[in-house]
Amino acid sequence: MPKPSLIEDNLASQDCADCPIRHRAVCARCESDEMEALEEVKYYRTFQAGQTVIWSGDRMDFVASVVTGIASLTQTMEDGRRQMVGLLLPSDFIGRPGRQTAAYDVTAISDVVMCCFRRKPFEEMMVRTPRIAQRLLEMTLDELDAAREWMLLLGRKTAREKIASLIAIIGRRDAELRLRSTGNDLTFDLPLTREAMADYLGLTLETVSRQISALKRDGVIILEGKRHVTVPDFDRLLEEAGDDTDGGLLV
Amino acid sequence: MPKPSLIEDNLASQDCADCPIRHRAVCARCESDEMEALEEVKYYRTFQAGQTVIWSGDRMDFVASVVTGIASLTQTMEDGRRQMVGLLLPSDFIGRPGRQTAAYDVTAISDVVMCCFRRKPFEEMMVRTPRIAQRLLEMTLDELDAAREWMLLLGRKTAREKIASLIAIIGRRDAELRLRSTGNDLTFDLPLTREAMADYLGLTLETVSRQISALKRDGVIILEGKRHVTVPDFDRLLEEAGDDTDGGLLV
DNA sequence: TGTTCGCTTTGACGTGGATCAACCCAATGC
DNA sequence: GCATTGGGTTGATCCACGTCAAAGCGAACA
């Protein structure tokens, strides 16, 4: 291969300096205009808020990553109890090389743009280009860490701590994406409905609502409308979240 | 490299037919006797039940996999609340290439033998030998799936369902390891104390004890002593666990 | 201006699991 | 034999969160 193909280039490279999304792998703005030629292998799909991307058990012959918007992975029990098991933010990967059916329901929470690769060529490419497997391994390990943090939250935290944790997580991700300096005064939108938060946290939506009201009443957060949050003191929020804050660094 | 080194051979190969542990990567019985020469890179360590393998935050300059025994990954909050976030059974991997401090406490639950590789040479090898990254990716994705199943358990299942799920998981793993046919009558030992089960399930040990008693009273399991379990009807157990059992296959 | 529709909030009440405390039991040591 | 120790069980009580029900509120639309 004299010149790496566009896909390889997109997925193998680490960072993209001139756009707010960290990995070129998933950065739409880094595209050249050779795109159309690759329509067969790489393509974009958009989903509206609330739309289901794929159902658990469905055949899935692509892998993808989120370009913009937010999507969720959820598991559902027969009687309807639901638990979110993954929150897909821009740059997150979805689909598993080597598996052809989806293991979870994937739902667009906001409007979502996804960058998809057909699975077969993607897998072939993985064999040819070792950096991709390594990059994917890195991303998967990050996800595993996040899942384990999440398990602590689900298993041991109180409702109040869960809410505080979620707000902290979203605030942090938001700050990262915007490359804002992590000052002590954050302001951002909650991209989730109360119900989605409940699914995330293993609570009911009523409890979510009550605890948000409580945090507001206690001055931990300031709410404008139902979605817009200002955090006057991030350390205070982390304290409420029960997080280990050895100088702000999570070990 | 004319001949692959022993490490590569051990880690790159897929299955080992003639031993009960699935991956040669971690199978002590597959060793040749060239072992000593590699003492610097690959070595074995044993831990007694209850012994701490490594503390969260400690420097960790090896990666390892479990050969025999059971260990746990746990996270602890400042006030002492504890949540198990990983259960390491034979063939499971521990440590993260590219990270030099442990993110979780690792504790031996039973006596454990680990097969360790010094991190630096291991990482170099990963670059040289693409199959290893691919193999590791596969294993990490499996772990991620397990973590997500676990999240459903922590977030949405009742105490009784949690216990039933745990017994099912252990029973299944046990059956796999022994290559027994998965008949409908399993018998095995619970390798965990009530406290460790509580840490796994996000419960207190009292609740664990009560629910085990309840399952016993209701004939879902039969207990001999405190540890030895017989499951007269595995499907019944799965039902109690709230698991989706479309013909026994988990999607 | 009113009407409907989603989402959210708030209240009243019940309950599953935590907490606190006692006790059991088998293994170990003297 | 007796004491000790560590895991396990069981009971009584409490409270955080789920459940059920009603009402609030902004957006879209007529």
XYZ file of C-alpha atoms (C1' of nucleotides) in Angstrom:
562
model
C 0.000 0.000 0.000
C 1.786 3.094 -1.145
C -0.592 5.572 0.385
C -2.839 4.708 3.299
C -6.469 4.760 2.383
C -8.717 7.395 3.799
C -10.337 5.046 6.277
C -7.043 3.932 7.671
C -5.907 7.483 7.838
C -9.058 8.441 9.651
C -8.972 5.679 12.178
C -5.297 5.256 12.763
C -4.353 8.816 13.496
C -4.424 9.949 17.069
C -5.438 13.518 17.490
C -6.803 16.231 15.340
C -5.487 19.553 16.488
C -7.814 21.878 14.668
C -11.225 20.613 15.708
C -13.009 20.223 19.001
C -13.357 16.466 18.714
C -10.314 14.667 19.901
C -9.878 11.857 17.462
C -9.660 12.211 13.752
C -11.109 8.755 13.649
C -14.457 10.321 14.164
C -14.053 13.896 13.200
C -16.265 14.973 10.342
C -14.530 18.275 9.884
C -11.276 16.604 9.011
C -12.735 15.088 5.905
C -11.252 15.651 2.532
C -13.484 15.689 -0.500
C -12.399 12.309 -1.777
C -15.237 11.020 0.323
C -17.722 10.001 -2.320
C -15.404 7.437 -3.794
C -15.575 5.490 -0.588
C -19.320 5.537 -0.226
C -19.341 1.763 -0.212
C -17.208 1.443 2.864
C -17.585 4.602 4.817
C -20.786 6.572 5.016
C -22.711 8.850 7.311
C -26.095 8.363 8.871
C -28.166 10.760 10.870
C -30.795 9.949 13.459
C -33.376 12.128 15.117
C -33.664 12.426 18.850
C -35.556 9.452 20.203
C -35.006 7.318 17.123
C -33.700 3.807 17.583
C -30.418 3.164 15.824
C -30.543 -0.582 16.276
C -32.332 -3.131 18.428
C -30.592 -5.721 20.528
C -30.406 -8.935 18.544
C -30.638 -7.234 15.162
C -28.167 -8.012 12.462
C -25.492 -5.334 12.414
C -23.092 -5.234 9.528
C -21.356 -2.012 10.336
C -19.305 -0.436 13.041
C -19.536 3.265 13.650
C -18.508 6.162 15.745
C -20.493 9.117 16.930
C -19.624 12.375 15.199
C -22.111 14.692 16.852
C -24.948 14.168 19.299
C -25.564 11.665 22.037
C -26.785 8.105 21.960
C -27.318 5.446 24.582
C -26.808 1.725 24.934
C -29.545 0.144 27.007
C -30.513 -3.291 28.223
C -34.087 -4.217 28.938
C -35.535 -7.030 31.024
C -38.671 -8.854 29.963
C -40.838 -6.965 32.402
C -39.633 -3.652 31.044
C -37.041 -2.638 33.591
C -34.368 -0.739 31.739
C -30.745 0.057 32.458
C -28.492 2.234 30.367
C -25.112 0.532 30.038
C -23.321 2.967 27.795
C -23.508 6.630 26.977
C -22.118 7.408 23.526
C -20.666 10.866 23.153
C -18.843 12.252 20.130
C -15.746 10.146 19.373
C -17.198 7.033 21.007
C -17.161 3.785 19.117
C -20.029 1.382 18.605
C -20.138 -2.156 17.341
C -17.827 -5.009 17.887
C -15.515 -6.420 15.273
C -16.248 -10.109 14.873
C -19.834 -9.969 16.090
C -22.694 -9.595 13.662
C -25.655 -9.016 15.979
C -26.154 -6.068 18.276
C -26.000 -6.896 21.978
C -27.827 -3.794 23.172
C -30.460 -1.336 22.085
C -28.873 1.791 20.674
C -31.017 4.914 20.806
C -30.343 8.461 19.706
C -30.885 10.770 22.662
C -30.280 13.974 20.768
C -30.003 14.254 17.001
C -27.026 12.144 16.073
C -24.607 11.891 13.190
C -22.740 8.646 12.918
C -19.797 7.719 10.805
C -20.228 4.109 9.747
C -17.884 1.555 8.218
C -19.119 -1.649 6.701
C -17.996 -4.407 8.996
C -16.266 -6.757 6.575
C -13.861 -4.260 5.041
C -13.334 -2.773 8.460
C -12.272 -6.128 9.852
C -9.970 -6.773 6.932
C -8.437 -3.408 7.490
C -7.904 -4.204 11.149
C -5.796 -7.164 10.194
C -3.752 -5.130 7.735
C -3.275 -2.129 9.953
C -2.148 -3.030 13.472
C -2.430 0.525 14.753
C -6.180 0.302 14.453
C -6.482 -2.664 16.757
C -4.192 -0.911 19.189
C -6.215 2.261 19.012
C -9.423 0.320 19.462
C -7.935 -1.512 22.416
C -7.104 1.797 24.025
C -10.628 3.080 23.519
C -12.154 -0.132 24.821
C -9.990 -0.025 27.926
C -11.162 3.526 28.554
C -14.733 2.378 28.236
C -14.096 -0.471 30.625
C -12.727 1.983 33.173
C -15.783 4.163 32.760
C -18.027 1.121 33.163
C -16.284 0.253 36.403
C -16.692 3.748 37.765
C -20.318 3.421 36.811
C -20.604 0.122 38.675
C -19.459 1.793 41.875
C -22.103 4.424 41.303
C -24.866 1.872 40.691
C -23.930 -0.426 43.521
C -23.014 1.881 46.345
C -23.983 5.499 45.866
C -27.096 7.189 47.225
C -29.595 8.864 44.901
C -28.163 12.290 45.703
C -24.612 11.137 45.033
C -25.694 9.517 41.787
C -27.216 12.734 40.500
C -24.194 14.778 41.554
C -21.905 12.261 39.849
C -23.862 12.381 36.622
C -23.829 16.167 36.512
C -20.104 16.131 37.214
C -19.470 13.615 34.444
C -21.472 15.559 31.898
C -19.950 18.849 32.955
C -16.479 17.453 32.645
C -17.065 15.911 29.229
C -18.622 19.119 28.062
C -15.661 21.166 29.241
C -13.250 18.762 27.549
C -15.074 18.894 24.247
C -15.107 22.663 24.218
C -11.484 22.803 25.277
C -12.516 25.272 27.924
C -10.199 25.803 30.811
C -11.633 23.834 33.690
C -12.349 26.876 35.794
C -14.395 26.510 38.914
C -17.552 27.829 37.304
C -19.087 25.587 34.670
C -22.259 26.091 32.750
C -23.780 23.667 30.261
C -26.916 21.838 29.172
C -28.023 18.465 30.448
C -28.489 16.506 27.234
C -30.668 13.878 28.915
C -34.314 13.775 29.895
C -35.106 12.914 33.502
C -36.116 9.481 32.317
C -32.810 8.882 30.539
C -30.971 10.017 33.657
C -33.016 7.548 35.676
C -32.063 4.777 33.248
C -28.465 5.792 33.549
C -28.448 5.888 37.336
C -30.678 2.958 38.184
C -33.346 5.202 39.723
C -36.897 6.240 38.912
C -37.492 9.514 37.157
C -39.367 10.846 40.200
C -36.341 10.317 42.404
C -34.144 11.998 39.806
C -36.423 14.997 39.762
C -36.556 15.229 43.537
C -32.807 15.026 43.959
C -32.149 17.608 41.296
C -34.556 19.899 43.119
C -32.707 19.172 46.363
C -29.291 19.996 44.883
C -30.772 23.175 43.498
C -32.347 24.099 46.831
C -28.989 23.507 48.550
C -27.147 25.729 46.092
C -24.954 22.965 44.661
C -26.271 23.697 41.197
C -28.237 26.530 39.625
C -30.964 25.620 37.174
C -32.342 27.772 34.394
C -35.315 26.057 32.896
C -35.162 22.285 33.096
C -31.965 21.653 31.241
C -29.461 24.441 31.690
C -27.125 23.976 34.648
C -24.538 26.209 36.244
C -22.141 24.722 38.758
C -20.868 27.512 40.996
C -18.342 25.284 42.782
C -17.208 22.152 41.034
C -15.312 20.815 44.050
C -18.468 21.051 46.101
C -20.252 19.056 43.433
C -17.566 16.372 43.492
C -17.886 16.206 47.245
C -21.609 15.643 46.897
C -20.832 12.954 44.353
C -18.773 11.080 46.934
C -15.862 11.063 44.524
C -12.333 10.593 45.640
C -10.855 14.017 45.053
C -7.183 13.852 45.882
C -6.636 17.293 44.501
C -9.190 16.759 41.775
C -7.412 13.844 40.183
C -9.323 10.627 39.902
C -6.962 7.733 40.416
C 13.047 -12.567 14.706
C 13.499 -16.012 13.260
C 11.608 -17.871 15.932
C 8.886 -16.303 18.034
C 9.868 -15.964 21.641
C 8.085 -17.989 24.238
C 6.053 -15.024 25.454
C 4.709 -14.294 22.027
C 3.951 -17.893 21.536
C 2.129 -18.016 24.827
C 0.091 -14.927 24.293
C -0.546 -14.991 20.617
C -1.921 -18.453 20.337
C -5.632 -18.928 20.670
C -6.579 -22.130 22.312
C -4.854 -24.857 24.092
C -6.574 -28.111 23.405
C -5.029 -30.293 26.025
C -5.729 -28.380 29.185
C -8.833 -27.154 30.985
C -7.909 -23.507 30.677
C -8.927 -22.010 27.416
C -6.071 -19.748 26.483
C -2.487 -20.798 26.268
C -1.691 -17.235 27.174
C -2.370 -18.141 30.728
C -2.016 -21.846 30.885
C 0.758 -23.007 33.141
C 0.568 -26.556 31.892
C 1.521 -25.549 28.392
C 4.925 -24.410 29.476
C 8.055 -25.799 28.007
C 11.143 -26.023 30.134
C 12.878 -23.099 28.505
C 11.132 -21.110 31.200
C 14.029 -20.187 33.418
C 15.823 -18.278 30.705
C 12.934 -15.834 30.628
C 12.750 -15.270 34.348
C 13.345 -11.570 33.733
C 10.267 -11.125 31.607
C 7.817 -13.785 32.569
C 7.478 -15.128 36.076
C 4.923 -16.610 38.412
C 3.637 -15.292 41.689
C 1.365 -16.931 44.193
C -0.910 -15.238 46.689
C -2.777 -16.623 49.646
C -6.506 -16.204 50.051
C -7.221 -12.759 51.409
C -3.853 -11.339 50.441
C -3.764 -8.065 48.543
C -2.097 -8.323 45.172
C -1.880 -4.586 44.629
C -3.486 -1.417 45.977
C -5.182 1.161 43.847
C -2.696 3.895 43.052
C 0.345 1.691 43.535
C 3.004 1.547 40.909
C 2.466 -1.495 38.747
C 5.142 -2.497 36.343
C 3.713 -5.763 35.219
C 0.684 -7.170 33.529
C -0.545 -10.617 34.425
C -3.142 -13.223 33.980
C -4.698 -15.573 36.459
C -3.615 -19.176 36.133
C -5.516 -20.721 39.022
C -7.690 -19.294 41.778
C -9.929 -16.276 42.014
C -9.159 -12.627 42.593
C -11.251 -9.492 42.710
C -10.973 -5.915 41.550
C -12.605 -3.548 44.007
C -13.127 0.163 44.346
C -13.481 1.812 47.732
C -14.954 5.164 48.672
C -13.415 7.298 51.419
C -16.033 6.273 53.944
C -15.368 2.597 53.318
C -18.202 1.651 50.982
C -16.851 -0.997 48.676
C -17.885 -2.283 45.271
C -16.346 -5.147 43.406
C -15.878 -4.141 39.779
C -14.181 -7.201 38.400
C -14.008 -10.872 39.201
C -10.829 -12.476 37.900
C -11.122 -16.128 37.054
C -8.495 -18.315 35.456
C -7.512 -16.925 32.040
C -8.529 -13.363 32.931
C -6.119 -10.558 32.287
C -5.051 -7.868 34.692
C -3.188 -4.615 34.142
C -3.365 -2.141 31.358
C -0.656 -1.608 28.786
C 0.370 2.020 28.883
C -0.657 2.689 32.454
C 1.825 2.388 35.286
C -0.405 2.714 38.345
C -3.153 0.367 39.394
C -6.658 1.804 39.186
C -8.271 -0.715 41.526
C -7.465 -2.839 44.535
C -6.696 -6.382 43.518
C -7.248 -9.019 46.181
C -6.823 -12.771 46.115
C -10.100 -14.391 47.098
C -8.826 -17.928 47.028
C -5.185 -18.923 46.729
C -4.052 -17.553 43.396
C -1.288 -18.212 40.916
C -0.572 -15.418 38.489
C 1.526 -15.399 35.397
C 3.202 -12.001 35.177
C 5.012 -10.205 32.382
C 7.134 -7.136 32.992
C 5.294 -4.257 31.464
C 7.978 -2.687 29.285
C 8.932 -5.775 27.317
C 5.289 -6.701 27.122
C 4.431 -3.379 25.525
C 7.306 -3.630 23.091
C 6.103 -7.028 22.169
C 2.610 -5.732 21.583
C 3.948 -3.350 18.982
C 5.944 -6.072 17.260
C 3.213 -8.673 17.362
C -0.156 -7.421 16.162
C -1.983 -10.598 17.075
C -1.468 -9.807 20.719
C -3.249 -6.472 20.541
C -6.047 -8.184 18.656
C -6.271 -10.948 21.211
C -6.255 -8.435 24.033
C -8.928 -6.404 22.297
C -11.116 -9.466 22.113
C -10.634 -10.217 25.790
C -11.310 -6.602 26.758
C -14.510 -6.527 24.724
C -15.647 -9.673 26.514
C -14.949 -8.013 29.819
C -16.857 -4.946 28.751
C -19.852 -7.096 27.894
C -19.653 -8.755 31.290
C -19.420 -5.349 32.956
C -22.552 -4.231 31.167
C -24.468 -7.306 32.226
C -23.275 -6.549 35.713
C -24.538 -2.963 35.435
C -28.037 -4.199 34.682
C -27.783 -6.385 37.749
C -26.588 -3.555 39.991
C -29.023 -0.981 38.715
C -32.249 -2.875 38.298
C -32.358 -6.295 39.884
C -33.823 -7.134 43.287
C -31.707 -8.732 45.984
C -33.156 -12.154 45.219
C -32.478 -11.769 41.505
C -28.958 -10.610 42.214
C -28.181 -13.685 44.267
C -29.722 -15.999 41.703
C -27.719 -14.284 38.947
C -24.468 -14.641 40.840
C -25.035 -18.315 41.508
C -25.891 -18.819 37.835
C -22.756 -16.999 36.697
C -20.499 -18.990 38.979
C -22.199 -22.229 38.102
C -21.837 -21.566 34.401
C -18.172 -20.585 34.631
C -17.517 -23.604 36.747
C -19.168 -25.886 34.225
C -17.208 -24.303 31.381
C -13.890 -24.692 33.125
C -14.518 -28.329 33.840
C -15.780 -28.948 30.332
C -18.749 -30.661 31.869
C -21.806 -31.023 29.762
C -24.240 -28.340 30.852
C -26.806 -30.746 32.137
C -29.706 -29.497 34.150
C -28.205 -30.536 37.460
C -25.127 -28.614 38.504
C -23.167 -28.883 41.697
C -20.226 -26.718 42.692
C -18.660 -24.606 45.437
C -19.256 -20.916 45.921
C -15.732 -19.536 45.947
C -16.814 -16.297 47.653
C -17.558 -15.405 51.245
C -20.925 -13.774 51.944
C -19.106 -10.481 52.277
C -17.421 -10.800 48.882
C -20.783 -11.653 47.336
C -22.232 -8.541 48.944
C -19.401 -6.470 47.459
C -20.075 -8.012 44.089
C -23.807 -7.419 44.193
C -24.013 -4.031 45.860
C -25.767 -5.485 48.911
C -24.965 -6.031 52.571
C -23.801 -9.408 53.750
C -26.943 -9.781 55.877
C -29.152 -9.421 52.832
C -27.007 -11.907 50.941
C -27.387 -14.412 53.725
C -31.141 -13.900 53.973
C -31.689 -14.283 50.244
C -29.566 -17.402 50.028
C -31.656 -18.843 52.834
C -34.789 -17.874 50.956
C -33.655 -19.542 47.720
C -32.777 -22.621 49.732
C -36.149 -22.621 51.500
C -37.889 -22.309 48.126
C -35.956 -25.224 46.679
C -34.189 -23.222 43.984
C -30.840 -24.337 45.358
C -29.708 -26.996 47.764
C -27.000 -26.096 50.233
C -24.574 -28.452 51.936
C -22.650 -26.533 54.529
C -22.181 -22.878 53.683
C -20.414 -23.158 50.382
C -21.491 -26.204 48.456
C -24.406 -25.642 46.122
C -26.499 -27.953 44.013
C -28.833 -26.499 41.422
C -31.594 -28.994 40.725
C -33.071 -26.950 37.883
C -30.863 -24.446 36.144
C -33.683 -22.929 34.104
C -35.608 -22.236 37.282
C -32.522 -20.481 38.637
C -32.247 -18.348 35.504
C -35.884 -17.459 35.865
C -35.266 -16.318 39.413
C -32.329 -14.311 38.114
C -34.626 -12.393 35.797
C -32.399 -13.320 32.883
C -33.605 -13.259 29.350
C -33.692 -16.914 28.462
C -34.691 -17.202 24.830
C -33.971 -20.889 24.873
C -31.060 -20.443 27.219
C -29.028 -18.273 24.911
C -28.033 -14.895 26.200
C -28.010 -12.362 23.392
C -56.939 32.343 23.573
C -57.509 27.890 24.509
C -56.072 22.795 23.776
C -53.226 19.230 23.643
C -48.977 16.824 24.470
C -44.499 15.720 26.649
C -41.890 16.344 30.102
C -41.374 17.591 34.864
C -42.489 18.445 39.608
C -44.547 17.462 43.966
C -47.159 14.900 47.469
C -48.709 10.742 50.128
C -47.743 6.319 51.201
C -45.683 1.587 51.235
C -41.739 -1.468 51.155
C -37.228 -3.671 50.239
C -33.095 -3.671 51.916
C -29.851 -1.299 55.353
C -28.677 -1.052 60.099
C -27.957 -2.613 64.646
C -27.635 -6.370 67.601
C -27.737 -10.984 69.147
C -26.598 -15.488 68.440
C -24.863 -19.859 65.949
C -21.349 -22.953 64.596
C -17.023 -25.035 63.058
C -12.228 -24.649 63.268
C -8.148 -23.665 65.958
C -5.402 -23.343 69.930
C -4.379 -24.139 74.734
C -12.417 -29.590 78.325
C -12.807 -24.264 77.433
C -11.871 -19.941 75.023
C -11.237 -17.593 70.928
C -12.005 -16.314 66.304
C -14.151 -15.664 61.830
C -17.690 -16.561 59.037
C -22.654 -17.110 58.881
C -27.578 -16.643 60.366
C -31.618 -14.457 62.183
C -34.572 -10.863 64.266
C -36.278 -6.010 65.112
C -36.388 -1.590 63.499
C -35.757 2.300 60.305
C -35.522 5.043 56.235
C -34.374 5.890 51.307
C -36.345 5.122 47.442
C -40.159 3.142 44.654
C -45.061 3.537 43.559
C -49.206 5.753 42.595
C -51.578 9.887 41.762
C -52.252 14.676 40.711
C -50.972 18.870 39.091
C -47.530 22.332 36.728
C -45.572 24.168 32.684
C -43.695 25.348 28.222
C -44.058 24.357 23.205
C -46.742 23.553 19.241
C -50.808 24.192 17.071
C -55.612 25.728 15.974
